[in-house]
């Protein structure tokens, strides 16, 4: 009697499942009812219910014996559809019902890759716990990580890290995701990547390290994070001093402060034996002068007077260092 089909082609089982009547479905299954030839129709309903988050209908269809690994024309499974639409409870139900977490759709995306790309951190955790990995999708995952790091999409970065992305992947310019995050001022992402084990000592094709990039952009918070993690300027002291000199001349206080925090040699000299302090004084950059003195810049009054006489010609002036740690004219 349970196999009787209505004029619309629905069996009692299909009607019960489509209404979310789990108790009725259980009674029918117990009595021997199956979806039979209505599996295709049942899957279409499962996909729709998974997309909309209709938990009762999904539960009823699973109880009725729907094929949880059916696919649509794009080779998406109900699990993928649920993930894409943020239906975490449905995702959990489908995984428990035996949904294949390793399937890939027509675009080559797995459930885990979809979850990570959508920033579904809870879903990523469910999938990883169930045994999902990025597998052969590490390259695509890194490209997504790089883009998310550049734009500051914290949820996606967090999800990709949880999914097992290689945080030390590189692009064609040998830039890492960490470098991209720093360059674009994404401090929260920088923190996440460092905590996830991003290599802070890598250098890109131009020879810049994460610390040098942070200092050159005036990212003082990023510099602090990197230094705390053990980053140093290393062999980039010369480039760092050149940047310090330029920033001192143009009064880029943020960059000067960042370079000091990064450990730049504040007593470096240029080809004319000028220090960054002399350059800052010559250009009237009082705030920079103060920063450099506080950072331990060597005060040599004779050299400072000489540089002023040379640069100003017939006009002579002198500077001295007072107890307030400022250079003031006599």
PDB file of C-alpha atoms in Angstrom:
ATOM      1  CA  UNK A   1       0.000   0.000   0.000  1.00  0.00           C
ATOM      2  CA  UNK A   2       2.957   2.313   0.610  1.00  0.00           C
ATOM      3  CA  UNK A   3       4.067   2.042  -3.015  1.00  0.00           C
ATOM      4  CA  UNK A   4       0.893   3.676  -4.346  1.00  0.00           C
ATOM      5  CA  UNK A   5       1.713   6.681  -6.544  1.00  0.00           C
ATOM      6  CA  UNK A   6      -0.520   9.771  -6.819  1.00  0.00           C
ATOM      7  CA  UNK A   7      -1.430  11.470 -10.086  1.00  0.00           C
ATOM      8  CA  UNK A   8       1.480  13.863  -9.494  1.00  0.00           C
ATOM      9  CA  UNK A   9       3.803  10.875  -9.305  1.00  0.00           C
ATOM     10  CA  UNK A  10       4.406  11.109  -5.545  1.00  0.00           C
ATOM     11  CA  UNK A  11       4.478   8.144  -3.217  1.00  0.00           C
ATOM     12  CA  UNK A  12       3.445   8.296   0.438  1.00  0.00           C
ATOM     13  CA  UNK A  13       7.151   8.296   1.338  1.00  0.00           C
ATOM     14  CA  UNK A  14       7.931  11.215  -0.963  1.00  0.00           C
ATOM     15  CA  UNK A  15       4.987  13.219   0.360  1.00  0.00           C
ATOM     16  CA  UNK A  16       6.016  12.603   3.964  1.00  0.00           C
ATOM     17  CA  UNK A  17       9.653  13.501   3.277  1.00  0.00           C
ATOM     18  CA  UNK A  18       8.768  16.672   1.388  1.00  0.00           C
ATOM     19  CA  UNK A  19       6.611  17.797   4.307  1.00  0.00           C
ATOM     20  CA  UNK A  20       9.367  17.176   6.826  1.00  0.00           C
ATOM     21  CA  UNK A  21       7.297  14.544   8.562  1.00  0.00           C
ATOM     22  CA  UNK A  22      10.126  12.579  10.151  1.00  0.00           C
ATOM     23  CA  UNK A  23       7.835  10.500  12.379  1.00  0.00           C
ATOM     24  CA  UNK A  24       5.660   9.500   9.437  1.00  0.00           C
ATOM     25  CA  UNK A  25       8.738   8.701   7.351  1.00  0.00           C
ATOM     26  CA  UNK A  26      10.054   6.513  10.161  1.00  0.00           C
ATOM     27  CA  UNK A  27       6.741   4.638  10.286  1.00  0.00           C
ATOM     28  CA  UNK A  28       6.790   4.140   6.512  1.00  0.00           C
ATOM     29  CA  UNK A  29      10.414   2.951   6.497  1.00  0.00           C
ATOM     30  CA  UNK A  30       9.646   0.576   9.346  1.00  0.00           C
ATOM     31  CA  UNK A  31       6.762  -0.763   7.264  1.00  0.00           C
ATOM     32  CA  UNK A  32       9.111  -1.357   4.333  1.00  0.00           C
ATOM     33  CA  UNK A  33       8.579   1.734   2.198  1.00  0.00           C
ATOM     34  CA  UNK A  34      11.428   3.078   0.031  1.00  0.00           C
ATOM     35  CA  UNK A  35      11.913   5.963  -2.348  1.00  0.00           C
ATOM     36  CA  UNK A  36      12.282   3.481  -5.175  1.00  0.00           C
ATOM     37  CA  UNK A  37      12.195   5.187  -8.564  1.00  0.00           C
ATOM     38  CA  UNK A  38      11.848   8.594  -6.912  1.00  0.00           C
ATOM     39  CA  UNK A  39      15.509   8.938  -5.924  1.00  0.00           C
ATOM     40  CA  UNK A  40      16.160  11.615  -8.535  1.00  0.00           C
ATOM     41  CA  UNK A  41      13.183  13.652  -7.402  1.00  0.00           C
ATOM     42  CA  UNK A  42      14.184  13.104  -3.773  1.00  0.00           C
ATOM     43  CA  UNK A  43      17.700  14.359  -4.458  1.00  0.00           C
ATOM     44  CA  UNK A  44      16.377  17.512  -6.127  1.00  0.00           C
ATOM     45  CA  UNK A  45      14.305  18.109  -3.014  1.00  0.00           C
ATOM     46  CA  UNK A  46      17.337  17.399  -0.803  1.00  0.00           C
ATOM     47  CA  UNK A  47      19.416  19.896  -2.729  1.00  0.00           C
ATOM     48  CA  UNK A  48      16.730  22.576  -2.456  1.00  0.00           C
ATOM     49  CA  UNK A  49      16.197  21.923   1.265  1.00  0.00           C
ATOM     50  CA  UNK A  50      19.964  21.969   1.870  1.00  0.00           C
ATOM     51  CA  UNK A  51      20.254  25.294   0.087  1.00  0.00           C
ATOM     52  CA  UNK A  52      17.449  26.839   2.153  1.00  0.00           C
ATOM     53  CA  UNK A  53      18.368  25.222   5.451  1.00  0.00           C
ATOM     54  CA  UNK A  54      15.133  23.240   5.869  1.00  0.00           C
ATOM     55  CA  UNK A  55      16.499  20.923   8.530  1.00  0.00           C
ATOM     56  CA  UNK A  56      13.323  18.847   9.032  1.00  0.00           C
ATOM     57  CA  UNK A  57      12.961  18.080   5.336  1.00  0.00           C
ATOM     58  CA  UNK A  58      16.647  17.156   5.066  1.00  0.00           C
ATOM     59  CA  UNK A  59      16.286  14.896   8.109  1.00  0.00           C
ATOM     60  CA  UNK A  60      13.172  13.268   6.648  1.00  0.00           C
ATOM     61  CA  UNK A  61      14.829  12.662   3.283  1.00  0.00           C
ATOM     62  CA  UNK A  62      17.882  11.123   4.959  1.00  0.00           C
ATOM     63  CA  UNK A  63      15.600   8.872   6.996  1.00  0.00           C
ATOM     64  CA  UNK A  64      13.749   7.958   3.809  1.00  0.00           C
ATOM     65  CA  UNK A  65      17.015   6.807   2.255  1.00  0.00           C
ATOM     66  CA  UNK A  66      17.827   9.600  -0.178  1.00  0.00           C
ATOM     67  CA  UNK A  67      21.208   9.373  -1.920  1.00  0.00           C
ATOM     68  CA  UNK A  68      23.136  12.085  -0.047  1.00  0.00           C
ATOM     69  CA  UNK A  69      25.855  11.958  -2.714  1.00  0.00           C
ATOM     70  CA  UNK A  70      23.646  12.835  -5.660  1.00  0.00           C
ATOM     71  CA  UNK A  71      24.881  15.620  -7.964  1.00  0.00           C
ATOM     72  CA  UNK A  72      23.332  18.442  -9.941  1.00  0.00           C
ATOM     73  CA  UNK A  73      24.359  19.507 -13.454  1.00  0.00           C
ATOM     74  CA  UNK A  74      27.383  21.393 -12.049  1.00  0.00           C
ATOM     75  CA  UNK A  75      28.426  18.256 -10.156  1.00  0.00           C
ATOM     76  CA  UNK A  76      27.649  20.013  -6.864  1.00  0.00           C
ATOM     77  CA  UNK A  77      26.469  17.775  -4.042  1.00  0.00           C
ATOM     78  CA  UNK A  78      23.866  18.713  -1.432  1.00  0.00           C
ATOM     79  CA  UNK A  79      26.766  19.100   1.013  1.00  0.00           C
ATOM     80  CA  UNK A  80      28.441  21.683  -1.226  1.00  0.00           C
ATOM     81  CA  UNK A  81      25.173  23.558  -1.632  1.00  0.00           C
ATOM     82  CA  UNK A  82      24.604  23.641   2.126  1.00  0.00           C
ATOM     83  CA  UNK A  83      28.150  24.912   2.706  1.00  0.00           C
ATOM     84  CA  UNK A  84      27.893  27.614   0.078  1.00  0.00           C
ATOM     85  CA  UNK A  85      24.737  28.929   1.729  1.00  0.00           C
ATOM     86  CA  UNK A  86      26.018  28.751   5.289  1.00  0.00           C
ATOM     87  CA  UNK A  87      23.675  25.971   6.483  1.00  0.00           C
ATOM     88  CA  UNK A  88      25.926  24.550   9.199  1.00  0.00           C
ATOM     89  CA  UNK A  89      23.262  22.335  10.794  1.00  0.00           C
ATOM     90  CA  UNK A  90      22.457  20.771   7.437  1.00  0.00           C
ATOM     91  CA  UNK A  91      26.179  20.249   6.778  1.00  0.00           C
ATOM     92  CA  UNK A  92      26.464  18.377  10.066  1.00  0.00           C
ATOM     93  CA  UNK A  93      23.433  16.215   9.223  1.00  0.00           C
ATOM     94  CA  UNK A  94      24.773  15.335   5.769  1.00  0.00           C
ATOM     95  CA  UNK A  95      28.241  14.439   7.066  1.00  0.00           C
ATOM     96  CA  UNK A  96      26.681  12.216   9.736  1.00  0.00           C
ATOM     97  CA  UNK A  97      24.548  10.621   7.010  1.00  0.00           C
ATOM     98  CA  UNK A  98      27.665   9.653   5.056  1.00  0.00           C
ATOM     99  CA  UNK A  99      28.007  12.488   2.553  1.00  0.00           C
ATOM    100  CA  UNK A 100      31.285  12.116   0.639  1.00  0.00           C
ATOM    101  CA  UNK A 101      33.510  14.973   1.821  1.00  0.00           C
ATOM    102  CA  UNK A 102      36.109  14.343  -0.899  1.00  0.00           C
ATOM    103  CA  UNK A 103      33.927  14.890  -3.987  1.00  0.00           C
ATOM    104  CA  UNK A 104      34.819  17.701  -6.396  1.00  0.00           C
ATOM    105  CA  UNK A 105      32.445  19.632  -8.604  1.00  0.00           C
ATOM    106  CA  UNK A 106      32.838  20.587 -12.253  1.00  0.00           C
ATOM    107  CA  UNK A 107      35.119  23.487 -11.285  1.00  0.00           C
ATOM    108  CA  UNK A 108      37.338  21.137  -9.306  1.00  0.00           C
ATOM    109  CA  UNK A 109      36.298  22.496  -5.910  1.00  0.00           C
ATOM    110  CA  UNK A 110      35.910  20.204  -2.930  1.00  0.00           C
ATOM    111  CA  UNK A 111      33.579  20.804   0.012  1.00  0.00           C
ATOM    112  CA  UNK A 112      36.561  21.974   2.092  1.00  0.00           C
ATOM    113  CA  UNK A 113      37.735  24.436  -0.550  1.00  0.00           C
ATOM    114  CA  UNK A 114      34.222  25.863  -0.864  1.00  0.00           C
ATOM    115  CA  UNK A 115      33.939  26.220   2.915  1.00  0.00           C
ATOM    116  CA  UNK A 116      37.315  27.945   3.158  1.00  0.00           C
ATOM    117  CA  UNK A 117      36.596  30.300   0.262  1.00  0.00           C
ATOM    118  CA  UNK A 118      33.312  31.325   1.890  1.00  0.00           C
ATOM    119  CA  UNK A 119      34.930  31.860   5.288  1.00  0.00           C
ATOM    120  CA  UNK A 120      32.810  29.146   6.926  1.00  0.00           C
ATOM    121  CA  UNK A 121      35.121  28.426   9.859  1.00  0.00           C
ATOM    122  CA  UNK A 122      32.662  26.162  11.716  1.00  0.00           C
ATOM    123  CA  UNK A 123      32.037  24.124   8.592  1.00  0.00           C
ATOM    124  CA  UNK A 124      35.781  23.849   7.936  1.00  0.00           C
ATOM    125  CA  UNK A 125      36.187  22.451  11.442  1.00  0.00           C
ATOM    126  CA  UNK A 126      33.440  19.881  10.810  1.00  0.00           C
ATOM    127  CA  UNK A 127      35.020  18.799   7.528  1.00  0.00           C
ATOM    128  CA  UNK A 128      38.568  18.603   8.890  1.00  0.00           C
ATOM    129  CA  UNK A 129      37.297  16.600  11.869  1.00  0.00           C
ATOM    130  CA  UNK A 130      35.648  14.253   9.365  1.00  0.00           C
ATOM    131  CA  UNK A 131      38.971  13.798   7.551  1.00  0.00           C
ATOM    132  CA  UNK A 132      38.843  16.356   4.749  1.00  0.00           C
ATOM    133  CA  UNK A 133      42.102  17.843   3.428  1.00  0.00           C
ATOM    134  CA  UNK A 134      42.991  20.325   0.692  1.00  0.00           C
ATOM    135  CA  UNK A 135      44.921  17.597  -1.117  1.00  0.00           C
ATOM    136  CA  UNK A 136      45.747  18.667  -4.660  1.00  0.00           C
ATOM    137  CA  UNK A 137      44.103  22.059  -4.138  1.00  0.00           C
ATOM    138  CA  UNK A 138      46.992  23.619  -2.198  1.00  0.00           C
ATOM    139  CA  UNK A 139      47.904  25.896  -5.128  1.00  0.00           C
ATOM    140  CA  UNK A 140      44.354  27.218  -5.484  1.00  0.00           C
ATOM    141  CA  UNK A 141      44.111  27.520  -1.707  1.00  0.00           C
ATOM    142  CA  UNK A 142      47.276  29.625  -1.563  1.00  0.00           C
ATOM    143  CA  UNK A 143      46.034  31.924  -4.329  1.00  0.00           C
ATOM    144  CA  UNK A 144      42.863  32.406  -2.304  1.00  0.00           C
ATOM    145  CA  UNK A 145      44.916  32.998   0.860  1.00  0.00           C
ATOM    146  CA  UNK A 146      47.003  35.622  -0.916  1.00  0.00           C
ATOM    147  CA  UNK A 147      43.919  37.438  -2.181  1.00  0.00           C
ATOM    148  CA  UNK A 148      42.166  37.261   1.201  1.00  0.00           C
ATOM    149  CA  UNK A 149      45.305  38.489   2.980  1.00  0.00           C
ATOM    150  CA  UNK A 150      45.580  41.420   0.595  1.00  0.00           C
ATOM    151  CA  UNK A 151      41.951  42.417   1.142  1.00  0.00           C
ATOM    152  CA  UNK A 152      41.833  41.694   4.876  1.00  0.00           C
ATOM    153  CA  UNK A 153      39.172  38.973   4.715  1.00  0.00           C
ATOM    154  CA  UNK A 154      39.860  37.609   8.192  1.00  0.00           C
ATOM    155  CA  UNK A 155      37.175  34.907   8.068  1.00  0.00           C
ATOM    156  CA  UNK A 156      38.526  33.398   4.862  1.00  0.00           C
ATOM    157  CA  UNK A 157      42.128  33.555   6.087  1.00  0.00           C
ATOM    158  CA  UNK A 158      41.107  31.854   9.337  1.00  0.00           C
ATOM    159  CA  UNK A 159      39.203  29.174   7.432  1.00  0.00           C
ATOM    160  CA  UNK A 160      42.083  28.495   5.047  1.00  0.00           C
ATOM    161  CA  UNK A 161      44.520  28.181   7.940  1.00  0.00           C
ATOM    162  CA  UNK A 162      42.142  25.764   9.665  1.00  0.00           C
ATOM    163  CA  UNK A 163      41.866  23.823   6.401  1.00  0.00           C
ATOM    164  CA  UNK A 164      45.645  23.374   6.301  1.00  0.00           C
ATOM    165  CA  UNK A 165      46.735  25.853   3.634  1.00  0.00           C
ATOM    166  CA  UNK A 166      50.479  26.343   3.161  1.00  0.00           C
ATOM    167  CA  UNK A 167      50.945  29.777   4.753  1.00  0.00           C
ATOM    168  CA  UNK A 168      54.402  30.026   3.193  1.00  0.00           C
ATOM    169  CA  UNK A 169      53.336  29.719  -0.427  1.00  0.00           C
ATOM    170  CA  UNK A 170      54.723  32.323  -2.875  1.00  0.00           C
ATOM    171  CA  UNK A 171      53.471  34.168  -5.914  1.00  0.00           C
ATOM    172  CA  UNK A 172      55.438  34.935  -9.091  1.00  0.00           C
ATOM    173  CA  UNK A 173      57.229  37.816  -7.323  1.00  0.00           C
ATOM    174  CA  UNK A 174      58.135  35.500  -4.431  1.00  0.00           C
ATOM    175  CA  UNK A 175      55.824  37.486  -2.148  1.00  0.00           C
ATOM    176  CA  UNK A 176      54.191  35.522   0.664  1.00  0.00           C
ATOM    177  CA  UNK A 177      50.677  36.054   2.018  1.00  0.00           C
ATOM    178  CA  UNK A 178      52.304  37.672   5.058  1.00  0.00           C
ATOM    179  CA  UNK A 179      54.028  40.241   2.856  1.00  0.00           C
ATOM    180  CA  UNK A 180      50.771  41.009   1.052  1.00  0.00           C
ATOM    181  CA  UNK A 181      48.941  41.509   4.338  1.00  0.00           C
ATOM    182  CA  UNK A 182      51.664  43.863   5.597  1.00  0.00           C
ATOM    183  CA  UNK A 183      51.820  45.853   2.369  1.00  0.00           C
ATOM    184  CA  UNK A 184      48.078  46.477   2.546  1.00  0.00           C
ATOM    185  CA  UNK A 185      47.900  47.258   6.266  1.00  0.00           C
ATOM    186  CA  UNK A 186      45.978  44.133   7.324  1.00  0.00           C
ATOM    187  CA  UNK A 187      47.356  43.858  10.857  1.00  0.00           C
ATOM    188  CA  UNK A 188      44.808  41.289  12.057  1.00  0.00           C
ATOM    189  CA  UNK A 189      45.713  39.031   9.156  1.00  0.00           C
ATOM    190  CA  UNK A 190      49.429  39.569   9.860  1.00  0.00           C
ATOM    191  CA  UNK A 191      48.859  38.384  13.425  1.00  0.00           C
ATOM    192  CA  UNK A 192      46.905  35.322  12.251  1.00  0.00           C
ATOM    193  CA  UNK A 193      49.574  34.323   9.741  1.00  0.00           C
ATOM    194  CA  UNK A 194      52.427  34.699  12.232  1.00  0.00           C
ATOM    195  CA  UNK A 195      50.505  32.592  14.757  1.00  0.00           C
ATOM    196  CA  UNK A 196      49.929  30.002  12.020  1.00  0.00           C
ATOM    197  CA  UNK A 197      53.677  29.676  11.451  1.00  0.00           C
ATOM    198  CA  UNK A 198      54.307  32.035   8.529  1.00  0.00           C
ATOM    199  CA  UNK A 199      58.051  32.325   7.887  1.00  0.00           C
ATOM    200  CA  UNK A 200      59.008  35.859   8.924  1.00  0.00           C
ATOM    201  CA  UNK A 201      62.488  35.613   7.392  1.00  0.00           C
ATOM    202  CA  UNK A 202      61.529  34.989   3.745  1.00  0.00           C
ATOM    203  CA  UNK A 203      62.599  37.510   1.104  1.00  0.00           C
ATOM    204  CA  UNK A 204      60.826  38.264  -2.151  1.00  0.00           C
ATOM    205  CA  UNK A 205      62.320  38.685  -5.613  1.00  0.00           C
ATOM    206  CA  UNK A 206      63.346  42.255  -4.757  1.00  0.00           C
ATOM    207  CA  UNK A 207      65.171  41.024  -1.662  1.00  0.00           C
ATOM    208  CA  UNK A 208      62.695  42.556   0.785  1.00  0.00           C
ATOM    209  CA  UNK A 209      61.750  40.761   3.980  1.00  0.00           C
ATOM    210  CA  UNK A 210      58.418  41.113   5.769  1.00  0.00           C
ATOM    211  CA  UNK A 211      60.086  43.400   8.329  1.00  0.00           C
ATOM    212  CA  UNK A 212      61.590  45.660   5.669  1.00  0.00           C
ATOM    213  CA  UNK A 213      58.221  45.938   3.923  1.00  0.00           C
ATOM    214  CA  UNK A 214      56.495  46.778   7.209  1.00  0.00           C
ATOM    215  CA  UNK A 215      59.085  49.424   8.071  1.00  0.00           C
ATOM    216  CA  UNK A 216      59.010  50.989   4.604  1.00  0.00           C
ATOM    217  CA  UNK A 217      55.227  51.311   4.818  1.00  0.00           C
ATOM    218  CA  UNK A 218      55.283  52.757   8.324  1.00  0.00           C
ATOM    219  CA  UNK A 219      53.350  49.807   9.750  1.00  0.00           C
ATOM    220  CA  UNK A 220      54.492  50.224  13.346  1.00  0.00           C
ATOM    221  CA  UNK A 221      52.071  47.611  14.731  1.00  0.00           C
ATOM    222  CA  UNK A 222      53.192  45.064  12.151  1.00  0.00           C
ATOM    223  CA  UNK A 223      56.836  45.834  12.922  1.00  0.00           C
ATOM    224  CA  UNK A 224      56.159  45.191  16.607  1.00  0.00           C
ATOM    225  CA  UNK A 225      54.495  41.851  15.818  1.00  0.00           C
ATOM    226  CA  UNK A 226      57.393  40.797  13.593  1.00  0.00           C
ATOM    227  CA  UNK A 227      60.122  41.872  16.017  1.00  0.00           C
ATOM    228  CA  UNK A 228      58.304  40.085  18.849  1.00  0.00           C
ATOM    229  CA  UNK A 229      58.271  36.976  16.649  1.00  0.00           C
ATOM    230  CA  UNK A 230      62.040  37.251  16.145  1.00  0.00           C
ATOM    231  CA  UNK A 231      62.407  39.175  12.889  1.00  0.00           C
ATOM    232  CA  UNK A 232      65.495  41.339  12.319  1.00  0.00           C
ATOM    233  CA  UNK A 233      66.741  43.510   9.467  1.00  0.00           C
ATOM    234  CA  UNK A 234      69.739  41.216   9.068  1.00  0.00           C
ATOM    235  CA  UNK A 235      71.557  41.934   5.814  1.00  0.00           C
ATOM    236  CA  UNK A 236      69.138  44.747   4.971  1.00  0.00           C
ATOM    237  CA  UNK A 237      70.670  47.340   7.296  1.00  0.00           C
ATOM    238  CA  UNK A 238      72.103  49.336   4.377  1.00  0.00           C
ATOM    239  CA  UNK A 239      68.751  49.519   2.573  1.00  0.00           C
ATOM    240  CA  UNK A 240      67.052  50.296   5.879  1.00  0.00           C
ATOM    241  CA  UNK A 241      69.406  53.211   6.545  1.00  0.00           C
ATOM    242  CA  UNK A 242      68.833  54.645   3.061  1.00  0.00           C
ATOM    243  CA  UNK A 243      65.118  54.503   3.762  1.00  0.00           C
ATOM    244  CA  UNK A 244      65.653  56.100   7.192  1.00  0.00           C
ATOM    245  CA  UNK A 245      67.630  58.934   5.622  1.00  0.00           C
ATOM    246  CA  UNK A 246      64.939  59.575   3.031  1.00  0.00           C
ATOM    247  CA  UNK A 247      62.133  59.404   5.607  1.00  0.00           C
ATOM    248  CA  UNK A 248      64.049  61.745   7.926  1.00  0.00           C
ATOM    249  CA  UNK A 249      64.449  64.240   5.106  1.00  0.00           C
ATOM    250  CA  UNK A 250      60.772  64.172   4.140  1.00  0.00           C
ATOM    251  CA  UNK A 251      59.403  63.856   7.701  1.00  0.00           C
ATOM    252  CA  UNK A 252      57.655  60.521   7.241  1.00  0.00           C
ATOM    253  CA  UNK A 253      57.385  60.061  10.984  1.00  0.00           C
ATOM    254  CA  UNK A 254      55.579  56.715  10.780  1.00  0.00           C
ATOM    255  CA  UNK A 255      58.325  55.208   8.638  1.00  0.00           C
ATOM    256  CA  UNK A 256      61.068  56.604  10.873  1.00  0.00           C
ATOM    257  CA  UNK A 257      59.330  55.187  13.954  1.00  0.00           C
ATOM    258  CA  UNK A 258      58.860  51.822  12.228  1.00  0.00           C
ATOM    259  CA  UNK A 259      62.495  51.635  11.137  1.00  0.00           C
ATOM    260  CA  UNK A 260      63.656  52.458  14.650  1.00  0.00           C
ATOM    261  CA  UNK A 261      61.368  49.736  16.036  1.00  0.00           C
ATOM    262  CA  UNK A 262      62.759  47.335  13.434  1.00  0.00           C
ATOM    263  CA  UNK A 263      66.293  47.961  14.685  1.00  0.00           C
ATOM    264  CA  UNK A 264      67.761  50.229  12.021  1.00  0.00           C
ATOM    265  CA  UNK A 265      71.200  51.683  12.712  1.00  0.00           C
ATOM    266  CA  UNK A 266      70.275  55.291  13.512  1.00  0.00           C
ATOM    267  CA  UNK A 267      73.941  56.263  13.248  1.00  0.00           C
ATOM    268  CA  UNK A 268      74.441  55.148   9.671  1.00  0.00           C
ATOM    269  CA  UNK A 269      76.058  57.633   7.277  1.00  0.00           C
ATOM    270  CA  UNK A 270      75.610  58.524   3.646  1.00  0.00           C
ATOM    271  CA  UNK A 271      78.411  59.264   1.153  1.00  0.00           C
ATOM    272  CA  UNK A 272      78.782  62.792   2.592  1.00  0.00           C
ATOM    273  CA  UNK A 273      79.084  61.336   6.106  1.00  0.00           C
ATOM    274  CA  UNK A 274      75.718  62.831   7.004  1.00  0.00           C
ATOM    275  CA  UNK A 275      73.606  60.938   9.532  1.00  0.00           C
ATOM    276  CA  UNK A 276      69.808  60.754   9.453  1.00  0.00           C
ATOM    277  CA  UNK A 277      69.821  63.181  12.377  1.00  0.00           C
ATOM    278  CA  UNK A 278      71.776  65.768  10.378  1.00  0.00           C
ATOM    279  CA  UNK A 279      69.422  65.354   7.436  1.00  0.00           C
ATOM    280  CA  UNK A 280      66.375  65.809   9.676  1.00  0.00           C
ATOM    281  CA  UNK A 281      67.876  68.948  11.257  1.00  0.00           C
ATOM    282  CA  UNK A 282      68.804  70.433   7.891  1.00  0.00           C
ATOM    283  CA  UNK A 283      65.211  70.058   6.732  1.00  0.00           C
ATOM    284  CA  UNK A 284      63.624  71.302   9.946  1.00  0.00           C
ATOM    285  CA  UNK A 285      62.008  67.981  10.865  1.00  0.00           C
ATOM    286  CA  UNK A 286      61.740  68.561  14.611  1.00  0.00           C
ATOM    287  CA  UNK A 287      59.576  65.518  15.365  1.00  0.00           C
ATOM    288  CA  UNK A 288      61.980  63.251  13.508  1.00  0.00           C
ATOM    289  CA  UNK A 289      64.932  64.847  15.320  1.00  0.00           C
ATOM    290  CA  UNK A 290      63.263  64.048  18.642  1.00  0.00           C
ATOM    291  CA  UNK A 291      62.606  60.437  17.608  1.00  0.00           C
ATOM    292  CA  UNK A 292      66.183  59.899  16.458  1.00  0.00           C
ATOM    293  CA  UNK A 293      67.692  61.357  19.624  1.00  0.00           C
ATOM    294  CA  UNK A 294      65.433  59.197  21.778  1.00  0.00           C
ATOM    295  CA  UNK A 295      66.514  56.203  19.711  1.00  0.00           C
ATOM    296  CA  UNK A 296      70.165  56.895  20.541  1.00  0.00           C
ATOM    297  CA  UNK A 297      71.341  58.879  17.533  1.00  0.00           C
ATOM    298  CA  UNK A 298      74.914  60.076  18.103  1.00  0.00           C
ATOM    299  CA  UNK A 299      75.038  63.838  18.633  1.00  0.00           C
ATOM    300  CA  UNK A 300      78.272  65.316  17.232  1.00  0.00           C
ATOM    301  CA  UNK A 301      77.995  69.112  17.449  1.00  0.00           C
ATOM    302  CA  UNK A 302      81.070  69.771  15.324  1.00  0.00           C
ATOM    303  CA  UNK A 303      79.799  67.714  12.403  1.00  0.00           C
ATOM    304  CA  UNK A 304      76.372  69.266  12.696  1.00  0.00           C
ATOM    305  CA  UNK A 305      77.822  72.801  12.635  1.00  0.00           C
ATOM    306  CA  UNK A 306      80.024  71.930   9.681  1.00  0.00           C
ATOM    307  CA  UNK A 307      77.125  70.545   7.714  1.00  0.00           C
ATOM    308  CA  UNK A 308      75.103  73.701   8.376  1.00  0.00           C
ATOM    309  CA  UNK A 309      77.910  76.061   7.406  1.00  0.00           C
ATOM    310  CA  UNK A 310      78.450  74.085   4.236  1.00  0.00           C
ATOM    311  CA  UNK A 311      74.799  73.991   3.254  1.00  0.00           C
ATOM    312  CA  UNK A 312      73.945  77.580   4.173  1.00  0.00           C
ATOM    313  CA  UNK A 313      77.100  79.242   2.845  1.00  0.00           C
ATOM    314  CA  UNK A 314      77.558  82.754   4.321  1.00  0.00           C
ATOM    315  CA  UNK A 315      74.919  82.193   7.026  1.00  0.00           C
ATOM    316  CA  UNK A 316      76.344  80.426  10.075  1.00  0.00           C
ATOM    317  CA  UNK A 317      74.367  78.906  12.908  1.00  0.00           C
ATOM    318  CA  UNK A 318      75.011  76.457  15.729  1.00  0.00           C
ATOM    319  CA  UNK A 319      72.919  73.912  17.580  1.00  0.00           C
ATOM    320  CA  UNK A 320      73.211  72.402  21.011  1.00  0.00           C
ATOM    321  CA  UNK A 321      71.533  69.555  22.872  1.00  0.00           C
ATOM    322  CA  UNK A 322      69.631  70.558  26.020  1.00  0.00           C
ATOM    323  CA  UNK A 323      68.268  68.555  28.966  1.00  0.00           C
ATOM    324  CA  UNK A 324      64.895  68.189  27.228  1.00  0.00           C
ATOM    325  CA  UNK A 325      66.592  66.041  24.555  1.00  0.00           C
ATOM    326  CA  UNK A 326      65.944  68.521  21.760  1.00  0.00           C
ATOM    327  CA  UNK A 327      68.319  70.311  19.448  1.00  0.00           C
ATOM    328  CA  UNK A 328      67.689  74.040  19.781  1.00  0.00           C
ATOM    329  CA  UNK A 329      69.407  77.033  18.069  1.00  0.00           C
ATOM    330  CA  UNK A 330      71.820  79.119  20.107  1.00  0.00           C
TER     331      UNK A 330
END
